[in-house]
PDB file of C-alpha atoms and ligand atoms in Angstrom:
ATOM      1  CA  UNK A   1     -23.742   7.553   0.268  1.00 83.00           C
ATOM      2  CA  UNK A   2     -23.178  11.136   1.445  1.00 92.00           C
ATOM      3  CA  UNK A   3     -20.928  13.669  -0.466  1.00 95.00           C
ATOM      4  CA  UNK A   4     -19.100  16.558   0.100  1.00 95.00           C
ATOM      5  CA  UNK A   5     -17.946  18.511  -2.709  1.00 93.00           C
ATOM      6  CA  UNK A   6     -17.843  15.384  -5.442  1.00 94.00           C
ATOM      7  CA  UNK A   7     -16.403  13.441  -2.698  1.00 97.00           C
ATOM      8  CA  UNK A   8     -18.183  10.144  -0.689  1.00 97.00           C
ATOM      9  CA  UNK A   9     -18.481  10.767   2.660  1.00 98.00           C
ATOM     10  CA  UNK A  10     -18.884   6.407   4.243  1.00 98.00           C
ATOM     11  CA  UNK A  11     -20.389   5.510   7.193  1.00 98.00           C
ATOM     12  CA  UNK A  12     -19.297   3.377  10.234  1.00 97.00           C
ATOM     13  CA  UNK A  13     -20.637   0.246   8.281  1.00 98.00           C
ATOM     14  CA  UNK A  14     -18.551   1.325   5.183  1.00 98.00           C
ATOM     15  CA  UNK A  15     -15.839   2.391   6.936  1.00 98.00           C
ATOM     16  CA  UNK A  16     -15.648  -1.573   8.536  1.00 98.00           C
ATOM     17  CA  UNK A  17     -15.809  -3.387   4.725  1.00 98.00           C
ATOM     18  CA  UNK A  18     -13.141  -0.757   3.462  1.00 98.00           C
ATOM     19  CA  UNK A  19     -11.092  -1.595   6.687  1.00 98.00           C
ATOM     20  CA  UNK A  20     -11.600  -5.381   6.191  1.00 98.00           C
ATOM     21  CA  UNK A  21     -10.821  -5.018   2.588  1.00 98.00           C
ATOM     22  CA  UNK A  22      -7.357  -3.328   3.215  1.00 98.00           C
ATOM     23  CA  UNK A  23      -6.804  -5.507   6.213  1.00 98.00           C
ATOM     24  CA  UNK A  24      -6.605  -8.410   3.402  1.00 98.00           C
ATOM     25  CA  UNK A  25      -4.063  -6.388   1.270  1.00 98.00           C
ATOM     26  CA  UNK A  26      -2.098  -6.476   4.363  1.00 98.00           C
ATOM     27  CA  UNK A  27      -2.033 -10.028   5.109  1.00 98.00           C
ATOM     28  CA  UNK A  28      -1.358 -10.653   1.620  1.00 98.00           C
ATOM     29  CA  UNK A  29       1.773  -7.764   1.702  1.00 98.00           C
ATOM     30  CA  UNK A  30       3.101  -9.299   4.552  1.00 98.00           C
ATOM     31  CA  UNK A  31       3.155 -12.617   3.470  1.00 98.00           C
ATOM     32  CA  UNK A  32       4.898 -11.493   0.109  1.00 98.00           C
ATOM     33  CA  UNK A  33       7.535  -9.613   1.755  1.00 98.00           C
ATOM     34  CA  UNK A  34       8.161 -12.610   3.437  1.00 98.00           C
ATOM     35  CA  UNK A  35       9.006 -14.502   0.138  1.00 98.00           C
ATOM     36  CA  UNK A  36      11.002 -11.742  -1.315  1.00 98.00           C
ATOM     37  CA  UNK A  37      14.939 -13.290  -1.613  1.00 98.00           C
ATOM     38  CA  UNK A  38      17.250 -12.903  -4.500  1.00 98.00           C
ATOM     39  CA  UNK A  39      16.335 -16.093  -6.990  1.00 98.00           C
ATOM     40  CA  UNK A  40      12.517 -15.953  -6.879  1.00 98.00           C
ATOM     41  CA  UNK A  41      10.908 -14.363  -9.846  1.00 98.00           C
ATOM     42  CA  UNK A  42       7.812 -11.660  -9.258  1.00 98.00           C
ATOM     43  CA  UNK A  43       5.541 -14.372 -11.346  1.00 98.00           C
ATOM     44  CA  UNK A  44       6.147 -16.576  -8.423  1.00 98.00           C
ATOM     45  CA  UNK A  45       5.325 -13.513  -6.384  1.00 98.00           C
ATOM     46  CA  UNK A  46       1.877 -13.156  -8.567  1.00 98.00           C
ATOM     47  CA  UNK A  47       0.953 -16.644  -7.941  1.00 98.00           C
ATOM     48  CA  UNK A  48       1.300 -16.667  -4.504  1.00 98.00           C
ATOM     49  CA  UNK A  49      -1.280 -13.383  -4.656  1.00 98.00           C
ATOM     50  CA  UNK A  50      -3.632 -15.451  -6.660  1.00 98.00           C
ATOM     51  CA  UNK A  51      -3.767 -18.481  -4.336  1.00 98.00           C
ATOM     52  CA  UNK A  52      -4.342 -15.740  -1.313  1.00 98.00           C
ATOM     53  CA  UNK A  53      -7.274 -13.662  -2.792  1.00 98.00           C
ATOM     54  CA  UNK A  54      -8.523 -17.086  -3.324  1.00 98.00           C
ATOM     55  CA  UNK A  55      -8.095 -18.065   0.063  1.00 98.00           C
ATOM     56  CA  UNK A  56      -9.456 -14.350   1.257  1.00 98.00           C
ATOM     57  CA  UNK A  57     -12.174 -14.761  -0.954  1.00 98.00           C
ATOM     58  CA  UNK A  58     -12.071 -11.723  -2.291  1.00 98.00           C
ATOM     59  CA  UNK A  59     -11.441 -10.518  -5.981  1.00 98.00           C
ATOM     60  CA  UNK A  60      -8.000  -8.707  -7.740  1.00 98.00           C
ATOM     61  CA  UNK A  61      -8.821  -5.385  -7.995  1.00 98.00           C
ATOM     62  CA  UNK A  62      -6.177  -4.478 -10.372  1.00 98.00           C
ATOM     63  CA  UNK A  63      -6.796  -7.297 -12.955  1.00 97.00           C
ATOM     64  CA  UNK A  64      -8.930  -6.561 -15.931  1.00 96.00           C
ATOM     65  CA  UNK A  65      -9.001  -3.064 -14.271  1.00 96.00           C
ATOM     66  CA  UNK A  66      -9.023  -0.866 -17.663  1.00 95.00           C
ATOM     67  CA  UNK A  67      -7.234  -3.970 -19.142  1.00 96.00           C
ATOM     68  CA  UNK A  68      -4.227  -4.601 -16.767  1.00 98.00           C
ATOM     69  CA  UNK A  69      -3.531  -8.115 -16.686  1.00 98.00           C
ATOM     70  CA  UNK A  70      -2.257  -9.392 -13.289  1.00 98.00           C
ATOM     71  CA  UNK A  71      -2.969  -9.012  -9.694  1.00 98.00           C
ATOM     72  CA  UNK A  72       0.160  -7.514  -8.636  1.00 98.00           C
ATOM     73  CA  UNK A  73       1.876  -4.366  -9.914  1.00 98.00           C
ATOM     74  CA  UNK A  74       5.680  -5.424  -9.667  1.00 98.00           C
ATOM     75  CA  UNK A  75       8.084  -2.284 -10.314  1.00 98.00           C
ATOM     76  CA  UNK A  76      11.668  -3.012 -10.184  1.00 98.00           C
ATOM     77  CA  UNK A  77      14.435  -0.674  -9.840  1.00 98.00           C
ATOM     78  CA  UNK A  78      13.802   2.572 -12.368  1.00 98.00           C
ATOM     79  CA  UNK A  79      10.305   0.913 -13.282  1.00 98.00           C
ATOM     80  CA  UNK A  80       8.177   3.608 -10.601  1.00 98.00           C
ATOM     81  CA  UNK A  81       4.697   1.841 -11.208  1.00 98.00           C
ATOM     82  CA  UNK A  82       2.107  -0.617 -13.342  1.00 98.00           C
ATOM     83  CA  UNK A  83       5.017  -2.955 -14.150  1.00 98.00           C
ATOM     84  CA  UNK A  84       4.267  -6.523 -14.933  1.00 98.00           C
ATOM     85  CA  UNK A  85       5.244  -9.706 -12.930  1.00 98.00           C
ATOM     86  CA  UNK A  86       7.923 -11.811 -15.248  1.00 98.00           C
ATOM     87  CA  UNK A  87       9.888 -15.015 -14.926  1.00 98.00           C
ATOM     88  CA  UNK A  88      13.128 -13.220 -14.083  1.00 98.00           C
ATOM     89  CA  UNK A  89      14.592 -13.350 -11.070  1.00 98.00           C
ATOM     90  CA  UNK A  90      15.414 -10.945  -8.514  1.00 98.00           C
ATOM     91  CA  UNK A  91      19.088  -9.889  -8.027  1.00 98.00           C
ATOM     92  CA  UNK A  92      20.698  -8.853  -5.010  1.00 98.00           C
ATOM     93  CA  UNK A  93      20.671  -5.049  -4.574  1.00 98.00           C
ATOM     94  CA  UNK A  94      17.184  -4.636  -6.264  1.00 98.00           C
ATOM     95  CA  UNK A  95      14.386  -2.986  -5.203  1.00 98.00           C
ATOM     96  CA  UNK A  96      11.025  -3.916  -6.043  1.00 98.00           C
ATOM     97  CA  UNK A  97       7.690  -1.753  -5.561  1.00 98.00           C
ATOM     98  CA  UNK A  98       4.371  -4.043  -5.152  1.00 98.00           C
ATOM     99  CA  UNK A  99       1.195  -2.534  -5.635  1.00 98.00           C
ATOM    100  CA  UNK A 100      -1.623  -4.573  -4.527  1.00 98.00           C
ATOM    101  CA  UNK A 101      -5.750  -3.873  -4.256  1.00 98.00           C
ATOM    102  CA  UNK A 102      -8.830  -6.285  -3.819  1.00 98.00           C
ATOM    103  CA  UNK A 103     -12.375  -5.646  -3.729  1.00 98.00           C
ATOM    104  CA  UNK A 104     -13.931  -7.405  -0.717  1.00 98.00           C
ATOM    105  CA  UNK A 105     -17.985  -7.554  -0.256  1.00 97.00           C
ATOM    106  CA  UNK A 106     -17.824  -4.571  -2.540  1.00 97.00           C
ATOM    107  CA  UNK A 107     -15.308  -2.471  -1.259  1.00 98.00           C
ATOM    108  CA  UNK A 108     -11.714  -1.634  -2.220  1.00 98.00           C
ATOM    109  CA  UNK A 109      -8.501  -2.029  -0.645  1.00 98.00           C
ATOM    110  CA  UNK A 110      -5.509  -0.713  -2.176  1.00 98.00           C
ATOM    111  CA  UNK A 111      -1.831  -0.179  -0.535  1.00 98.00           C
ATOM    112  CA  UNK A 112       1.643  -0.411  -2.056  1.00 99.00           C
ATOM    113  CA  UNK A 113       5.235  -0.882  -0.494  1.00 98.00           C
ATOM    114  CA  UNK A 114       9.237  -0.980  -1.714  1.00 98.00           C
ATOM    115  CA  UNK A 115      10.914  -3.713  -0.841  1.00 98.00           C
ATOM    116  CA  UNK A 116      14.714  -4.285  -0.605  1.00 98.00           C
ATOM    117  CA  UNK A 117      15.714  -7.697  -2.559  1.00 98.00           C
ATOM    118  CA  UNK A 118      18.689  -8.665   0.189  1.00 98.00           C
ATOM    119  CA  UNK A 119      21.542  -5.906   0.819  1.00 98.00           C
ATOM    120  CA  UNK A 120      20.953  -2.349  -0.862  1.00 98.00           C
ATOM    121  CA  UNK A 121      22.970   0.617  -1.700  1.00 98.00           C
ATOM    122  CA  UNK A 122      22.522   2.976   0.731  1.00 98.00           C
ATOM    123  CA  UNK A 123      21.491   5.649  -1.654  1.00 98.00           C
ATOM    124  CA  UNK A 124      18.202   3.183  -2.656  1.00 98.00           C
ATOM    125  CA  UNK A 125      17.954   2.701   1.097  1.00 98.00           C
ATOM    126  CA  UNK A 126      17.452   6.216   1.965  1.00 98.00           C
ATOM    127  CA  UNK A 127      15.099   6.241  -1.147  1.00 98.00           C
ATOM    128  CA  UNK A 128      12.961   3.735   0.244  1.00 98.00           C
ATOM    129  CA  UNK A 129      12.957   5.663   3.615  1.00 98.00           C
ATOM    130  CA  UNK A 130      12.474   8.752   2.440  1.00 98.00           C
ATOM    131  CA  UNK A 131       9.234   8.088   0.768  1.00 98.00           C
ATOM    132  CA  UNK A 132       7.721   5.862   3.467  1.00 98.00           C
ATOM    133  CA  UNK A 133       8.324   8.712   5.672  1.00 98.00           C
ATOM    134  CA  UNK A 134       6.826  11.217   3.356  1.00 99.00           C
ATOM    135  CA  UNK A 135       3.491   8.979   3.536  1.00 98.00           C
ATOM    136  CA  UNK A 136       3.479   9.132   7.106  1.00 98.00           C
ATOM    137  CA  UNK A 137       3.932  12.842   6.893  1.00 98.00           C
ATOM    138  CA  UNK A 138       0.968  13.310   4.502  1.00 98.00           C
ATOM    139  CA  UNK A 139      -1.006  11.132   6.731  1.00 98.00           C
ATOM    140  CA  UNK A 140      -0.702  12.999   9.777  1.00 98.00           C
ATOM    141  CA  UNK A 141      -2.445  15.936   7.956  1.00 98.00           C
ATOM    142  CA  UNK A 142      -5.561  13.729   6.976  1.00 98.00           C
ATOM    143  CA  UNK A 143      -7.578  15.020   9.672  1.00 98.00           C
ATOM    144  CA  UNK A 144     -11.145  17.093  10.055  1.00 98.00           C
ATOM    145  CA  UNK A 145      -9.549  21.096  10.255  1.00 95.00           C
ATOM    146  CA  UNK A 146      -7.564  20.564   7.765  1.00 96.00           C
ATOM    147  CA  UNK A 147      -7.204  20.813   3.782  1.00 96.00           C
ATOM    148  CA  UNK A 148      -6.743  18.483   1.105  1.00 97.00           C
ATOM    149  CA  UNK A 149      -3.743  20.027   0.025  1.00 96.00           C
ATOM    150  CA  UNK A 150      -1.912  19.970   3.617  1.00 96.00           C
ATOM    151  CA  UNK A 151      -1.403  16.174   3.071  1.00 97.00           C
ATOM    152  CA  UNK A 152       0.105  17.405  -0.589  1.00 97.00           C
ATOM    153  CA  UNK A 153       2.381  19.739   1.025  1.00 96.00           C
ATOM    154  CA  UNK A 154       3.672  17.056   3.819  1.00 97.00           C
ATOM    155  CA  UNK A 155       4.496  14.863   1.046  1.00 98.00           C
ATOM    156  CA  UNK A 156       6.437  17.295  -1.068  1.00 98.00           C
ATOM    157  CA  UNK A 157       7.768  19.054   1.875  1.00 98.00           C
ATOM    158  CA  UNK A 158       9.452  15.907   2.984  1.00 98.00           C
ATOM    159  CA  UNK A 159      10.633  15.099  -0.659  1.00 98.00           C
ATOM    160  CA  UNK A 160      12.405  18.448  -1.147  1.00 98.00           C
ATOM    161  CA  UNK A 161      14.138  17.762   2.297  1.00 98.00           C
ATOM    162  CA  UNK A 162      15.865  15.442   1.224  1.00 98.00           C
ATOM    163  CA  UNK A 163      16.580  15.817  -2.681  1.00 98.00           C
ATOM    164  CA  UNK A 164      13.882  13.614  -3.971  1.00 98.00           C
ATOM    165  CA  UNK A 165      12.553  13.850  -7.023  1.00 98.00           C
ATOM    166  CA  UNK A 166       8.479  13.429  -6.854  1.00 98.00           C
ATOM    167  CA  UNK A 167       6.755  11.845  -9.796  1.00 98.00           C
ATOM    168  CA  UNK A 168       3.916  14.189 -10.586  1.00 97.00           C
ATOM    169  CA  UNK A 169       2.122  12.428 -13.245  1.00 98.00           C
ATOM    170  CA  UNK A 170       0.425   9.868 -10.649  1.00 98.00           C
ATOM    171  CA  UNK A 171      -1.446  10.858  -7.989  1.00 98.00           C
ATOM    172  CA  UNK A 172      -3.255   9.292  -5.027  1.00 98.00           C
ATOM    173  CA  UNK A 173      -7.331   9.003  -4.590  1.00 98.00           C
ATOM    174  CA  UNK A 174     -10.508   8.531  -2.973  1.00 98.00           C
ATOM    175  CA  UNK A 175     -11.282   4.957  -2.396  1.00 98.00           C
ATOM    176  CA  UNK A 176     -14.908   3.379  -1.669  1.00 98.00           C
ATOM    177  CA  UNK A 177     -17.109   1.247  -3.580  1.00 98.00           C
ATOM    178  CA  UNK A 178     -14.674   2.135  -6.704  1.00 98.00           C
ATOM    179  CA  UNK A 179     -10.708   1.594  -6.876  1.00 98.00           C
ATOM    180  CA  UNK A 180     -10.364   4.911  -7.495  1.00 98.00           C
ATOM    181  CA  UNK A 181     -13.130   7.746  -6.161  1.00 98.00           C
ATOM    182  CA  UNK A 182     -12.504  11.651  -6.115  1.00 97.00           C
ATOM    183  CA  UNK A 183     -10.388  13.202  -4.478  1.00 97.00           C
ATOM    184  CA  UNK A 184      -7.260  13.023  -6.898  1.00 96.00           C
ATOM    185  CA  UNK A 185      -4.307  13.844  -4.201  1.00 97.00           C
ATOM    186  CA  UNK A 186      -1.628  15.515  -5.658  1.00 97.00           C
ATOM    187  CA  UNK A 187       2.557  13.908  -3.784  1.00 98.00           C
ATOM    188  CA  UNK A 188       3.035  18.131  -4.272  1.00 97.00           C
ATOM    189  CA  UNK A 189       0.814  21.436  -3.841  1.00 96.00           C
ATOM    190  CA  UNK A 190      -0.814  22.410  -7.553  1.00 93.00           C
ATOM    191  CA  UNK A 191      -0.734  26.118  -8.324  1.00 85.00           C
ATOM    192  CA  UNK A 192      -3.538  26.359  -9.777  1.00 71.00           C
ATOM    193  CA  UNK A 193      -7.081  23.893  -8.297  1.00 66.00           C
ATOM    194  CA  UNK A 194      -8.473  24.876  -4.752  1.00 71.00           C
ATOM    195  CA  UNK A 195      -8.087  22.292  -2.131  1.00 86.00           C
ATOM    196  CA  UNK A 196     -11.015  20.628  -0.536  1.00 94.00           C
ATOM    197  CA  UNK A 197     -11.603  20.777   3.636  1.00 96.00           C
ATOM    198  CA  UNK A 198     -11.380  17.293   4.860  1.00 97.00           C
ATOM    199  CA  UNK A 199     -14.361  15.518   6.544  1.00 98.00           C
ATOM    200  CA  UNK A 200     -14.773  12.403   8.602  1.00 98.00           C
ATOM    201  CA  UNK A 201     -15.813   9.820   6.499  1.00 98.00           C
ATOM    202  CA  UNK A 202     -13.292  11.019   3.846  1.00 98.00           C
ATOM    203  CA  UNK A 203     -11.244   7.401   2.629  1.00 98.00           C
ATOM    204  CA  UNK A 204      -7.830   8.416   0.927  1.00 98.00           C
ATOM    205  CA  UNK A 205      -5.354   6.360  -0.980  1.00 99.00           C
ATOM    206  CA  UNK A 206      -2.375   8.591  -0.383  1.00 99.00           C
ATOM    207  CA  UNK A 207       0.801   7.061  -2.333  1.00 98.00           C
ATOM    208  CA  UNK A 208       3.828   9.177  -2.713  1.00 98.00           C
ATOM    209  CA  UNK A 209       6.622   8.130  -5.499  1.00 98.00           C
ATOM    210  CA  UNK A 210       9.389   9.468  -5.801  1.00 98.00           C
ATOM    211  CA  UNK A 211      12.453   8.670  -7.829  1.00 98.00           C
ATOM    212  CA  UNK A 212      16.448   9.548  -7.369  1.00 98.00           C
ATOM    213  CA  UNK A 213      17.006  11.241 -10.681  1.00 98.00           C
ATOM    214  CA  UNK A 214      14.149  12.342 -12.835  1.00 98.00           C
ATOM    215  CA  UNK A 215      10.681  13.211 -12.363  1.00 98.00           C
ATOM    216  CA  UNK A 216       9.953  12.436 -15.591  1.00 98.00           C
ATOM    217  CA  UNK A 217       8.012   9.122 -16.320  1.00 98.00           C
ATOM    218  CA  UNK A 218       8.438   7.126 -20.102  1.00 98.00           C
ATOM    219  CA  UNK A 219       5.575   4.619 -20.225  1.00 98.00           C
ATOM    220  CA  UNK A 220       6.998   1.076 -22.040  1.00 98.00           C
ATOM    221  CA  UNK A 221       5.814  -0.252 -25.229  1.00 98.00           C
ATOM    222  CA  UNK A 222       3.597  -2.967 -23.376  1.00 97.00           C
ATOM    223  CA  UNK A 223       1.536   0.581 -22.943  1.00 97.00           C
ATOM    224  CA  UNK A 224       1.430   0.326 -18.515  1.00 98.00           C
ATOM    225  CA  UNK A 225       5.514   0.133 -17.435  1.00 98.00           C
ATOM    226  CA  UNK A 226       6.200   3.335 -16.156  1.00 98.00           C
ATOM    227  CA  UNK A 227      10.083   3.940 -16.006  1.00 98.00           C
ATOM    228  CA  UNK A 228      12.027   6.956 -14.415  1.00 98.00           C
ATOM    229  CA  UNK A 229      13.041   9.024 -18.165  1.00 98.00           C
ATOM    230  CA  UNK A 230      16.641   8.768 -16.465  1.00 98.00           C
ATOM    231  CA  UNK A 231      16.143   4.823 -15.416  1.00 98.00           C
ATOM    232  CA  UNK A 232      16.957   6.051 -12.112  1.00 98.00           C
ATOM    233  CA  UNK A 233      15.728   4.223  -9.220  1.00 98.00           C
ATOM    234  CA  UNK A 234      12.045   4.975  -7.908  1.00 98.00           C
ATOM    235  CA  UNK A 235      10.523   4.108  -4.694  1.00 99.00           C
ATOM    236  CA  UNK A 236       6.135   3.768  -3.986  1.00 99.00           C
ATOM    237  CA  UNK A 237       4.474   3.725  -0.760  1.00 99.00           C
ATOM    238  CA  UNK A 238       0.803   3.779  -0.457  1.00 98.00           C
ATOM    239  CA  UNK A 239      -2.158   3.308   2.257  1.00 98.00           C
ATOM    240  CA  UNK A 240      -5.688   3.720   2.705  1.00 98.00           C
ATOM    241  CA  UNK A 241      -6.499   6.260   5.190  1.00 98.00           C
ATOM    242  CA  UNK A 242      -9.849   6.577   6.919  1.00 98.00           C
ATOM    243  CA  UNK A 243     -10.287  10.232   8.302  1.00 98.00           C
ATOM    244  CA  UNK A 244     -12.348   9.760  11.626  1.00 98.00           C
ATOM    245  CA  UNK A 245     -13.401  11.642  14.511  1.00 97.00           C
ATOM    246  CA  UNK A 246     -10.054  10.643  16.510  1.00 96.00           C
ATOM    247  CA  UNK A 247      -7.681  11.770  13.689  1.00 98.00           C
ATOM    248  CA  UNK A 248      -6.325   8.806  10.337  1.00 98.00           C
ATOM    249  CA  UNK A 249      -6.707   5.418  10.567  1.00 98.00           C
ATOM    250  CA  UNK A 250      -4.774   3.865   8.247  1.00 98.00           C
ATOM    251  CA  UNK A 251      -7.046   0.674   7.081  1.00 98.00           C
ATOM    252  CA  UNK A 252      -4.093  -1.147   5.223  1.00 98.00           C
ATOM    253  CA  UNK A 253      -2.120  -1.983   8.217  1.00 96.00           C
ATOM    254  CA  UNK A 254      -2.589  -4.880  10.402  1.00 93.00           C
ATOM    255  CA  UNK A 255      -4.474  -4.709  13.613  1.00 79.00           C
ATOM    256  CA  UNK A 256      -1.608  -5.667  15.883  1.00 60.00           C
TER     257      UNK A 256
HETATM  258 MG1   MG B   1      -2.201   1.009  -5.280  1.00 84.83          MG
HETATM  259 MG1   MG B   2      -3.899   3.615  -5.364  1.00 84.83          MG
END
């Protein structure tokens, strides 16, 4: 595969197995959301993902991955990512951040989404907006002409705007024939590293969190929860981007 700067550059062909990869993610997303209703735990959320990637045919990509256990990350509330599926159930009011990735005929998907658990507060709802909108904004900028780093500055941008707090300690990433590839792509602009002129062919995981209160993350005892330091509510929204000739395609949405 062809590289620019550290980073794989895929082809057409590539570009079609990543797309059918994160196509899957989608299906199985969508068909999650559909389940999500106060009274149903996120272990029978992580089943359901099992039977589908068995269905799919295609493997977990986050299970076993550097020794994370299930299929599906399942964040509720403060938790902002890596939490596990449990037996409890979902209340009314939560919301609960699944993070899913497969690897199809050797390529990755990997795309993440809050979801409201029946009626919100509003201040969770804007949350939830907020960052969705700031992953839009970032994807816009993941086009040929432009730098790494715009996409950063969308994201962060949009945060500010609206008194966000961005979780700086995880980061989005290059996605090919591994989970996670170079880039790293900073949700805000670092002082210090150079940014990196995008190229067609570039494949980004961009996947802004942001949280209410705190920036600052406390990883749980079970050594992957990662809480808000404040236990204030945190929101994750993630796709896989494809920068092509025409501008980003974003892979983990459905072809409508
Ligand atoms: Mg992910
Ligand atoms: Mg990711």
């Amino acid at each position: 595969m062809k590289k620019f700067r550290g980073i794989f550059l895929k082809n057409d062909y590539e570009i079609s197995l990543l797309r059918e990869a994160n196509q899957i993610v989608a299906r199985i997303l969508d068909d999650i959301e559909a389940r999500i209703k106060p009274g149903i735990s996120t272990m029978d959320l992580e089943e359901r993902a099992n039977d589908l990637c068995k269905e799919f045919n295609v493997r977990p990509a986050f299970r076993g991955y550097q020794g994370f256990p299930y299929t599906l990350c399942c964040s509720l509330n403060d938790v902002i990512v890596h939490g596990f599926p449990t037996q409890d159930e979902l209340k009314e009011g939560d919301i609960l951040s699944i993070d899913m990735g497969v690897q199809s005929r050797g390529f990755f998907g990997d795309s993440a989404r809050t979801f409201a658990v029946g009626d919100i507060s509003q201040e969770a709802g804007m949350l939830m907006q907020v960052t969705l909108d700031a992953l839009h904004a970032g994807i816009q900028q993941a086009r040929t002409g432009n730098d790494l780093y715009d996409i950063s500055a969308a994201i962060e941008r949009h945060a500010k705007k609206h008194n966000c707090s961005i979780i700086r300690r995880f980061v989005g990433h290059g996605i090919g024939a591994r989970l996670h590839e170079k880039p790293e792509i900073p949700n805000f602009v670092p002082s210090r590293m150079p940014g990196v002129p995008l190229k067609k062919g570039m494949v980004l995981a961009i996947e802004p969190m942001f949280s209410l209160g705190s920036e600052h993350v406390e990883i749980m005892p079970d050594n992957w929860t990662a809480k808000t330091s404040d236990r204030s509510l945190a929101a994750h929204f993630e796709h896989t981007v494809a920068i092509t000739k025409d501008g980003p395609e974003i892979l983990s949405i459905l072809d409508k």
